[in-house]
Tab-separated table of C-alpha atoms in Angstrom:
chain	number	residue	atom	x	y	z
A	269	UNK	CA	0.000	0.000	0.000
A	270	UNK	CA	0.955	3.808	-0.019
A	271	UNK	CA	2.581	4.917	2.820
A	272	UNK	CA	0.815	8.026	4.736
A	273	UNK	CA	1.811	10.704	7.534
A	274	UNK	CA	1.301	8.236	10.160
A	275	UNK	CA	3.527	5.669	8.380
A	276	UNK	CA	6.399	8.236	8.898
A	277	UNK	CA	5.274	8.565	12.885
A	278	UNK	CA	5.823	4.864	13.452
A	279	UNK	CA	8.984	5.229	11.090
A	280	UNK	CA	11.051	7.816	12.883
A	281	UNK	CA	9.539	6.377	16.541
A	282	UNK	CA	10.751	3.389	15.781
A	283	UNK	CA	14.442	4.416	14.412
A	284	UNK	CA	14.280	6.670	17.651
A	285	UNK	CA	14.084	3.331	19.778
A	286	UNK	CA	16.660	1.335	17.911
A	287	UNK	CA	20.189	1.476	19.798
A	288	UNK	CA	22.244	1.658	16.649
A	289	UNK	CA	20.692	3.825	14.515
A	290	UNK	CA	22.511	6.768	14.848
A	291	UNK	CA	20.771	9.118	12.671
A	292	UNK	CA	16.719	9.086	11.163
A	293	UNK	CA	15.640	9.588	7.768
A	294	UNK	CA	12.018	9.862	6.820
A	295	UNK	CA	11.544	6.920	5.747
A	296	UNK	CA	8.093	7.401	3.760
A	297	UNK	CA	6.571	9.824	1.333
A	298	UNK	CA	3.571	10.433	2.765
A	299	UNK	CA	0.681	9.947	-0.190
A	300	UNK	CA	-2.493	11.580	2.281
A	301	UNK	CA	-0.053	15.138	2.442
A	302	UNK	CA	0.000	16.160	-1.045
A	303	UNK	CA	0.510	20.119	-0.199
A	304	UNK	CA	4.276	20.498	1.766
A	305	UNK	CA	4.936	17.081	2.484
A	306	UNK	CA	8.417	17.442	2.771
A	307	UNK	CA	7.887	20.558	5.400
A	308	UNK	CA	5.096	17.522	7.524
A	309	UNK	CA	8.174	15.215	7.099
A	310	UNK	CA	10.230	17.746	9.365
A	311	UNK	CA	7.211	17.704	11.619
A	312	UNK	CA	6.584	14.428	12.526
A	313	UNK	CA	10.290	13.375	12.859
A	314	UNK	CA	11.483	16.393	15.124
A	315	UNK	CA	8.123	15.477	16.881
A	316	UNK	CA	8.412	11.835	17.216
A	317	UNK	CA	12.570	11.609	17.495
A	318	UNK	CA	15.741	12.754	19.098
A	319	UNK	CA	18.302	11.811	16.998
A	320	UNK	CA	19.769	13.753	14.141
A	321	UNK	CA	17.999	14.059	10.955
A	322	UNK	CA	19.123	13.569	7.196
A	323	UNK	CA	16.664	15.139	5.300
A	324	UNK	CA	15.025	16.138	1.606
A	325	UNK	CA	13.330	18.817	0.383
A	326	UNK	CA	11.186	18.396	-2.874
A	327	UNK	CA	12.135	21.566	-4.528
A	328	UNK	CA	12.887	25.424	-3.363
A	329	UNK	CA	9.178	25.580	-1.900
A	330	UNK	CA	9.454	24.286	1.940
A	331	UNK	CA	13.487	24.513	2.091
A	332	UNK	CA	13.411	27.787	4.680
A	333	UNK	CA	10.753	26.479	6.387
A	334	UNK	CA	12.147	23.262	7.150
A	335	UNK	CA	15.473	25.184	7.899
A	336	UNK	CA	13.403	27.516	10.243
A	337	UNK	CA	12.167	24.352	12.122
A	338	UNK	CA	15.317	23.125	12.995
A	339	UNK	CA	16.439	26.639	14.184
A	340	UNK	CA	13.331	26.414	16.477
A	341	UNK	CA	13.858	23.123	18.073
A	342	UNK	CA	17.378	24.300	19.076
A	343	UNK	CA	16.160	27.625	20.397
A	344	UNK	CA	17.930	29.413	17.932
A	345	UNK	CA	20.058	29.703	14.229
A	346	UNK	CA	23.354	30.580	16.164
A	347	UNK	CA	22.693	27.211	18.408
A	348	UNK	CA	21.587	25.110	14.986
A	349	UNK	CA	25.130	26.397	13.223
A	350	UNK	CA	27.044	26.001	16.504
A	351	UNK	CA	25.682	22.066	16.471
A	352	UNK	CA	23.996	21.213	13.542
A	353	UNK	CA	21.138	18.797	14.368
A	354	UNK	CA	20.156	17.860	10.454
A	355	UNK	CA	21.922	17.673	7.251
A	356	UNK	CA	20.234	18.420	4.058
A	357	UNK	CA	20.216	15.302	1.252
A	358	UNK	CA	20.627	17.065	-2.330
A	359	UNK	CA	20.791	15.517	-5.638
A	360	UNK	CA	21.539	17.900	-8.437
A	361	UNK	CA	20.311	16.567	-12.126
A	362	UNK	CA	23.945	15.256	-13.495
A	363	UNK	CA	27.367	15.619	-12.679
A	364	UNK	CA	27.793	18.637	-15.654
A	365	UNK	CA	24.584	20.100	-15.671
A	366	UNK	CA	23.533	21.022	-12.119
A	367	UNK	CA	19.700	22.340	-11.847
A	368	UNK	CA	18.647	25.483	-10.487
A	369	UNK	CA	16.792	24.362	-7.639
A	370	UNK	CA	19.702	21.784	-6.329
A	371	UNK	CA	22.105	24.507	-6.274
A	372	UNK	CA	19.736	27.515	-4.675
A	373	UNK	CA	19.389	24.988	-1.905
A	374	UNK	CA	23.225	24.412	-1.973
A	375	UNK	CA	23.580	28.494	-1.362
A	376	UNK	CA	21.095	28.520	0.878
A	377	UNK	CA	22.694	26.097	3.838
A	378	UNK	CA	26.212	27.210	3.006
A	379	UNK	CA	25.150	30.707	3.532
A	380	UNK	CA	23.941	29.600	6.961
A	381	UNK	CA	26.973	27.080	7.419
A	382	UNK	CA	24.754	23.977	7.244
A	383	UNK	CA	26.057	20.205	6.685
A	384	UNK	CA	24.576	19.302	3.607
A	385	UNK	CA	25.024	16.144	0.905
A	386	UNK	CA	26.034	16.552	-2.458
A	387	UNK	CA	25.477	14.074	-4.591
A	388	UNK	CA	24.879	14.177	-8.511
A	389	UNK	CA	22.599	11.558	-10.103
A	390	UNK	CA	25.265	9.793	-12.042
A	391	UNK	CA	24.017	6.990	-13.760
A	392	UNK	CA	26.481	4.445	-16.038
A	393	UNK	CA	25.167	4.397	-19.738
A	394	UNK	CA	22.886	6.918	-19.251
A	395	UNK	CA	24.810	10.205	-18.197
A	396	UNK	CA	28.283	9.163	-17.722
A	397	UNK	CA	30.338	6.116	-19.368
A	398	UNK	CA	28.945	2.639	-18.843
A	399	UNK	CA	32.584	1.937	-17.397
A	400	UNK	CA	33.233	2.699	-13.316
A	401	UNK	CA	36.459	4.579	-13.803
A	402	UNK	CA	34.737	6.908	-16.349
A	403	UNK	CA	31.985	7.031	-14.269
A	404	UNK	CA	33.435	7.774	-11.266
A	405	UNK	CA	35.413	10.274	-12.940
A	406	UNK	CA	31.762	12.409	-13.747
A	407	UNK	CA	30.564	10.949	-10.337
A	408	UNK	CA	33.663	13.186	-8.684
A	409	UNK	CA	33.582	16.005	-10.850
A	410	UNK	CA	30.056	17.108	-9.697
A	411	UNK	CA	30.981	16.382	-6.272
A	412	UNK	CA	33.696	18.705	-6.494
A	413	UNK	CA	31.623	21.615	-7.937
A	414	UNK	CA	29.167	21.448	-5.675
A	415	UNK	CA	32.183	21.526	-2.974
A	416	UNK	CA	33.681	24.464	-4.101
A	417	UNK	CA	30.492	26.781	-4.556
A	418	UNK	CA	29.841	26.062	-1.006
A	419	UNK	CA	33.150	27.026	-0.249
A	420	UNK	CA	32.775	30.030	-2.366
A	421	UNK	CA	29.575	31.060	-1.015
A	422	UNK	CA	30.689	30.911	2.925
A	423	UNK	CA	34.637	29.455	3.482
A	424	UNK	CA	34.114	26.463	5.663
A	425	UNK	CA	30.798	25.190	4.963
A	426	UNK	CA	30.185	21.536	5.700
A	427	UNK	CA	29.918	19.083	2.824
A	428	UNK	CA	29.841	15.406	3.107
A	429	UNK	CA	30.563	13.536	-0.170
A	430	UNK	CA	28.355	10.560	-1.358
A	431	UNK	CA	31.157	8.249	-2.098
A	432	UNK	CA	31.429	9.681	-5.927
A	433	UNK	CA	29.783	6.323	-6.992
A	434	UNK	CA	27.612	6.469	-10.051
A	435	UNK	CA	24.809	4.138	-9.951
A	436	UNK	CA	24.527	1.134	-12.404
A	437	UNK	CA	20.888	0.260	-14.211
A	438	UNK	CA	19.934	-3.202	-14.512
A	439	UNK	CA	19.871	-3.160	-18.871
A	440	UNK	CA	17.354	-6.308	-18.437
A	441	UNK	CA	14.608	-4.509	-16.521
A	442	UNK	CA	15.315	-0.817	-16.680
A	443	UNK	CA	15.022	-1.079	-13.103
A	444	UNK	CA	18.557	0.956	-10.608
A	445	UNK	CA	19.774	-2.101	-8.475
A	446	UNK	CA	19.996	-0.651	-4.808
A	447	UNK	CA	22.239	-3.475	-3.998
A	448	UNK	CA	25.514	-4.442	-6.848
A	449	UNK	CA	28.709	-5.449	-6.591
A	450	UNK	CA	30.074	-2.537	-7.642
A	451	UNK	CA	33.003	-1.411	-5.561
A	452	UNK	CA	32.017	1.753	-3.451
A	453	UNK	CA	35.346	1.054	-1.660
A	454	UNK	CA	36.707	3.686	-4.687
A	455	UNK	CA	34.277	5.990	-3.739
A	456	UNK	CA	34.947	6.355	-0.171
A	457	UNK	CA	38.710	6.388	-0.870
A	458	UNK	CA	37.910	9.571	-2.824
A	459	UNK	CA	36.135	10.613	0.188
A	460	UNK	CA	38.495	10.098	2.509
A	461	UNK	CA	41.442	11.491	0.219
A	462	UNK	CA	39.691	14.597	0.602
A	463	UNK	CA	39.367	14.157	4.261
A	464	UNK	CA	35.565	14.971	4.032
A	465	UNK	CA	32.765	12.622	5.533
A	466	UNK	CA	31.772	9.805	3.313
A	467	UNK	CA	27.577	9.428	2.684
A	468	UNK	CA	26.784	6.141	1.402
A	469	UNK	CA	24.270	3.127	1.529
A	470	UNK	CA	23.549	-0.105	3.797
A	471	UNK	CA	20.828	-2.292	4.864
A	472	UNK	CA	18.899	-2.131	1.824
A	473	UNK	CA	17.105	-4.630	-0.750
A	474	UNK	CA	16.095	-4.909	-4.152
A	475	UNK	CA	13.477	-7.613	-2.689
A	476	UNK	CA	10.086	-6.936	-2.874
A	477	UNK	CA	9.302	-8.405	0.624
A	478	UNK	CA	11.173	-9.438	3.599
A	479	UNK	CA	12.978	-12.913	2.221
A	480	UNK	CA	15.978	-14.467	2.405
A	481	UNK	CA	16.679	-11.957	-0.371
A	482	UNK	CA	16.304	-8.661	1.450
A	483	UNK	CA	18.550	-10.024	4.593
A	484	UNK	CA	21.490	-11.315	2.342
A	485	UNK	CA	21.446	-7.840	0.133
A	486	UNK	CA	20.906	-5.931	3.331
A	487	UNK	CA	23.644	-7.574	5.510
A	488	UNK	CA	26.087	-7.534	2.289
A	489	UNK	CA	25.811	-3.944	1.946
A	490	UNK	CA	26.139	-3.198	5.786
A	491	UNK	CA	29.073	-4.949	5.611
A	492	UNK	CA	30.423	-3.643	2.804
A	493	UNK	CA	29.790	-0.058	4.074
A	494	UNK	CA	31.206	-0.867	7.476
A	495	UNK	CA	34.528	-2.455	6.649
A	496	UNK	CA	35.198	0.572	3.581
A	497	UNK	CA	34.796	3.565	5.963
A	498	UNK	CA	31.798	4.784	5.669
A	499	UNK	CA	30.380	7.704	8.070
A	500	UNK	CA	26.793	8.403	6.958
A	501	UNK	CA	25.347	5.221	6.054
A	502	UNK	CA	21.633	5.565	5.285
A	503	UNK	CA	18.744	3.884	3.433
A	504	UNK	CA	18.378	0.671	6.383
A	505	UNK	CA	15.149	-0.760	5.877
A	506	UNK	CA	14.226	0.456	2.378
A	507	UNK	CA	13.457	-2.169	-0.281
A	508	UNK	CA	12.134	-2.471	-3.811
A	509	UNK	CA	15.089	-0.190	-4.998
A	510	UNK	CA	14.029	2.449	-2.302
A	511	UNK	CA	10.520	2.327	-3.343
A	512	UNK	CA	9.397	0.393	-0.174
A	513	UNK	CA	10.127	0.391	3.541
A	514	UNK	CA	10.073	-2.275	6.300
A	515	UNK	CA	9.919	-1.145	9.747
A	516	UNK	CA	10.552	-5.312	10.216
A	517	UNK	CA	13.736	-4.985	8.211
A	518	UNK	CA	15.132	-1.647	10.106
A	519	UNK	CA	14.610	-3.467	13.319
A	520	UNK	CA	17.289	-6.481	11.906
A	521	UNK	CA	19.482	-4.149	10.602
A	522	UNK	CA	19.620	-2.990	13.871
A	523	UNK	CA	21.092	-6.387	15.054
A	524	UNK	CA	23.294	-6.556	12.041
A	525	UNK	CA	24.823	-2.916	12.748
A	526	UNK	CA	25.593	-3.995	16.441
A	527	UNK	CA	27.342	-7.070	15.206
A	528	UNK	CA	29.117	-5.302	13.233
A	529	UNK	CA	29.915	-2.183	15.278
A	530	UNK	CA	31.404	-4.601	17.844
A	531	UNK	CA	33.483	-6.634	15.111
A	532	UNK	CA	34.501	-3.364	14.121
A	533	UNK	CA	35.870	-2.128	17.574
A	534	UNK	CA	39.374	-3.273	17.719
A	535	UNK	CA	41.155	-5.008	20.575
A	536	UNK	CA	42.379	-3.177	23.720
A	537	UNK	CA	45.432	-5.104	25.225
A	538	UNK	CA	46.902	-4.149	28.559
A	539	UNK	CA	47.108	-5.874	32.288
A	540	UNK	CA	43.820	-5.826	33.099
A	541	UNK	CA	42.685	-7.010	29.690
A	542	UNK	CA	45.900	-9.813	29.223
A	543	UNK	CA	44.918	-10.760	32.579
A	544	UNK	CA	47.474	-12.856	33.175
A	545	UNK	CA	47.452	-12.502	37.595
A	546	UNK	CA	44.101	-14.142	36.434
A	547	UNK	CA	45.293	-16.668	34.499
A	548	UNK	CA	48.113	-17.451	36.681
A	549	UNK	CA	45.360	-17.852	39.207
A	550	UNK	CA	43.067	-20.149	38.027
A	551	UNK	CA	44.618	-21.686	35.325
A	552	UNK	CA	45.394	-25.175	37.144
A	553	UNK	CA	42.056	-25.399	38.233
A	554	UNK	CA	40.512	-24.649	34.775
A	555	UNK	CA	37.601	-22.514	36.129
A	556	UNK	CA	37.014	-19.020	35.511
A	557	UNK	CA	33.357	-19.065	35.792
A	558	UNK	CA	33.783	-17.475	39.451
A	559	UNK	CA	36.607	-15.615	39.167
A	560	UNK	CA	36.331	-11.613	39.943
A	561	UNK	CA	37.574	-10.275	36.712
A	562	UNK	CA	34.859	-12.689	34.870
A	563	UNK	CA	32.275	-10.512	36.644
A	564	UNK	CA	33.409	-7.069	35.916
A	565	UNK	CA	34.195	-8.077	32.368
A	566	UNK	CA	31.201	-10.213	31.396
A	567	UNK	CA	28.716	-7.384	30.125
A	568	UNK	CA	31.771	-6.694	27.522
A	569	UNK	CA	30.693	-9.864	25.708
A	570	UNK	CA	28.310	-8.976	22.663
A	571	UNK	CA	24.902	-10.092	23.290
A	572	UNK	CA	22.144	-10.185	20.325
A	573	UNK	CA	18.331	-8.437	21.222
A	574	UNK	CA	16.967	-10.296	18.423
A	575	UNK	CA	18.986	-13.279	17.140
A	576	UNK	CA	17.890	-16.367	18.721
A	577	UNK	CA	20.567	-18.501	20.470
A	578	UNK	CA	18.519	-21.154	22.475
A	579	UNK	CA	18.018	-25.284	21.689
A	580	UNK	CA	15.517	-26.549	19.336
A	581	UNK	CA	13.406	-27.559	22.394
A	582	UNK	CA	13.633	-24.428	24.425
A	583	UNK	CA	13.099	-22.587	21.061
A	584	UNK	CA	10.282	-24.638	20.324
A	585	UNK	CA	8.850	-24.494	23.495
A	586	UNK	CA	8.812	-20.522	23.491
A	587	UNK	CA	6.649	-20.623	20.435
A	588	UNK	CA	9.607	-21.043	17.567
A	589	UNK	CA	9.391	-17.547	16.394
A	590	UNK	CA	11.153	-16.673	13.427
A	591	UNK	CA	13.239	-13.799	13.404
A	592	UNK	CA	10.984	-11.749	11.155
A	593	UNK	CA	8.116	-12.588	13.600
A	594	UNK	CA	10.388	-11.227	16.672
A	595	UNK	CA	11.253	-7.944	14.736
A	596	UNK	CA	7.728	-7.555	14.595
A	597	UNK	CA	7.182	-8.188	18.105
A	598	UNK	CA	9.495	-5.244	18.910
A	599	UNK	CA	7.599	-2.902	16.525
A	600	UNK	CA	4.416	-3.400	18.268
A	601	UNK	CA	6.245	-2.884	21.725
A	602	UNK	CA	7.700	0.224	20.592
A	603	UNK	CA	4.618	1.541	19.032
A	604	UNK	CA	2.130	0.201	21.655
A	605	UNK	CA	2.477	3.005	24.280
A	606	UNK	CA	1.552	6.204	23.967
A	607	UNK	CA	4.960	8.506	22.426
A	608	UNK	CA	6.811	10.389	24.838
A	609	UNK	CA	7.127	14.206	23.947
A	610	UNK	CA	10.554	14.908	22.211
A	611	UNK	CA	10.181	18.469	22.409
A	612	UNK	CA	8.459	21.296	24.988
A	613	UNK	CA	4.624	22.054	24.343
A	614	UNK	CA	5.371	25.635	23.028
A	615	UNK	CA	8.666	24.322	20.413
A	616	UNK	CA	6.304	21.380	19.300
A	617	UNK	CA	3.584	24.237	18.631
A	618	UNK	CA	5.755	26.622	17.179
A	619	UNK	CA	6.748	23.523	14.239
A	620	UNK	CA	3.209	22.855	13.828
A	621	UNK	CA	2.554	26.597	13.043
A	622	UNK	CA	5.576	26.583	10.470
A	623	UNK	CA	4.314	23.591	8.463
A	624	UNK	CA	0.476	25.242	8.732
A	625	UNK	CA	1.978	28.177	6.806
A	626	UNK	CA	3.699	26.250	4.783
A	627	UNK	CA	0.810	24.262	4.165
A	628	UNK	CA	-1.006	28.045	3.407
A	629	UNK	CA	1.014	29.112	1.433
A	630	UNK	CA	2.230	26.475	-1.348
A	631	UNK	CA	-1.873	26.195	-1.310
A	632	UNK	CA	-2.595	29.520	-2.566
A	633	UNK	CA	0.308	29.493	-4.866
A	634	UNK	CA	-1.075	26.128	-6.397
């Protein structure tokens, strides 16, 4: 079905409850706000969640607006600059030809010294060279001129770029694979060389439902993301080549992020850690199980919220979920109670009076 406003409620609530997403995204275009939807977007997420937002706006129309919201849940502009809270997604036309809208929006943050996204819709065969070098040659060319009119407009102005990948299309179907092969590793190199934060994709599917498909594509790409660097990885829990979402799917990419955030950790190694007074201690006897530094360091072990690790029987016995069935169990817990407010009465009225205007005024415009 079409998602709606409240689709985007349980969306951002439920990426507000998950311990490893660090960042929301709304994560539906809601079909039942056809006037400023992008501006009711900003609504319901600074109403519904705490953490830091990547976000889109359709066009011009609704860009200050959303802009003004932010200022007013931090109380201020000179508090949003001082610790930006949002970063604006764009996604100018090409890597050469960059449209008018994409780059007023551009002007507009780095005038304000916003974070903001630049990436050009690259696409092989279609506006660059089928091949990835020539590709990402295009790909990095429009990153870099979106770079340096932010720079030009206001010195310093945050950019993060989007890995300077161009996107493949599947020559079969016509359809743009979410999940490839292709090596983003070269993008985020690019990124890095530049020493500039590195936007790019994980925990996404080209499946049309929640199969065996979605979780290899979605743990591949996680992984992939993880282990190449990535900073700003976004898109967990969209499917269909971003044209569906699964609130199911964000919940076991969830799991799949904390697995890999603690693969990802590294090693500390000193006496406490080496532990060899411990060793020395209880070595003989072969049991550690009661041994004081067990205690303080058991809660360091990595323990799942979702993946099952019991017997068949004890499994059985507990009503042999599957893990889809338990990601939908915590969805419903989330979303059972009633929200807790995010922001003061008068802040949360003071957004709802920005989007009504916006609403207003995009409706006597037409």
């Amino acid at each position: 079905r079409r998602a709606g406003l409240q689709d985007g409620v349980e969306g951002s609530r439920g990426a507000d409850a998950m311990p490893h997403i660090d960042f929301i995204m709304s994560m539906f275009l809601p079909s039942d706000a056809p006037v400023a939807a992008d501006v009711r977007q900003m609504e319901v997420m600074l109403t519904y969640s705490a953490k830091p937002i990547c976000f889109v706006t359709y066009g011009w129309k609704g860009t200050p607006e959303v802009i003004e919201m932010l200022e007013v849940a931090v109380e201020g502009a000179d508090q949003l600059r001082a610790r930006p809270t949002a970063i604006l997604y764009l996604n100018p036309t090409s890597g050469f030809r960059h449209n008018e809208e994409a780059l007023r929006k551009l002007m507009y943050v780095a005038e304000k010294h916003l974070p903001c996204v630049y990436w050009p819709e690259v696409g092989r065969g279609l506006t660059c060279p089928i091949t990835f070098a020539g590709g990402m040659a295009c790909s990095n060319a429009g990153h870099l001129a979106g770079l340096v009119i932010a720079q030009l407009v206001s010195e310093g102005a945050p950019v993060a770029l989007c890995t300077a990948v161009p996107f493949s299309i599947d020559m079969n179907t016509m359809v743009i694979p979410y999940v490839d092969p292709d090596c983003k590793a070269y993008g985020l190199e690019m990124s890095h060389y530049y020493n500039l934060p590195a936007f790019n994709w994980g925990g996404m599917s080209d499946s049309k439902l929640l199969d065996e498909q979605a979780i290899m594509e979605a743990t591949l790409s996680l992984f992939a993301a993880t282990l190449n660097g990535g900073n700003l990885i976004h898109d967990v829990g969209y499917m269909e080549s971003g044209l569906t979402g699964s609130l199911e799917l964000v919940v076991i990419c969830d799991e799949i992020i904390s697995w890999l955030k603690a693969s990802m950790k590294g090693l500390e190694i000193n006496e406490e850690t080496l532990a060899l007074d411990v060793i020395h201690e209880h070595a003989l006897s072969g049991d550690f199980l009661g041994a004081e530094h067990t205690v303080r360091h058991v809660r360091e072990v990595w323990q799942p919220r979702l993946v099952d690790r019991q017997n068949y029987t004890s499994w059985f016995e507990g009503g042999a979920t599957s893990m889809r069935e338990r990601a939908r169990a915590k969805i419903d817990e989330i979303l059972g109670p009633e929200p807790e407010r995010i922001l003061p009465p008068e802040i949360e009225q003071k957004i709802k009076d920005i989007a009504q205007r916006a609403i207003a005024a995009q409706t006597e415009k037409g």
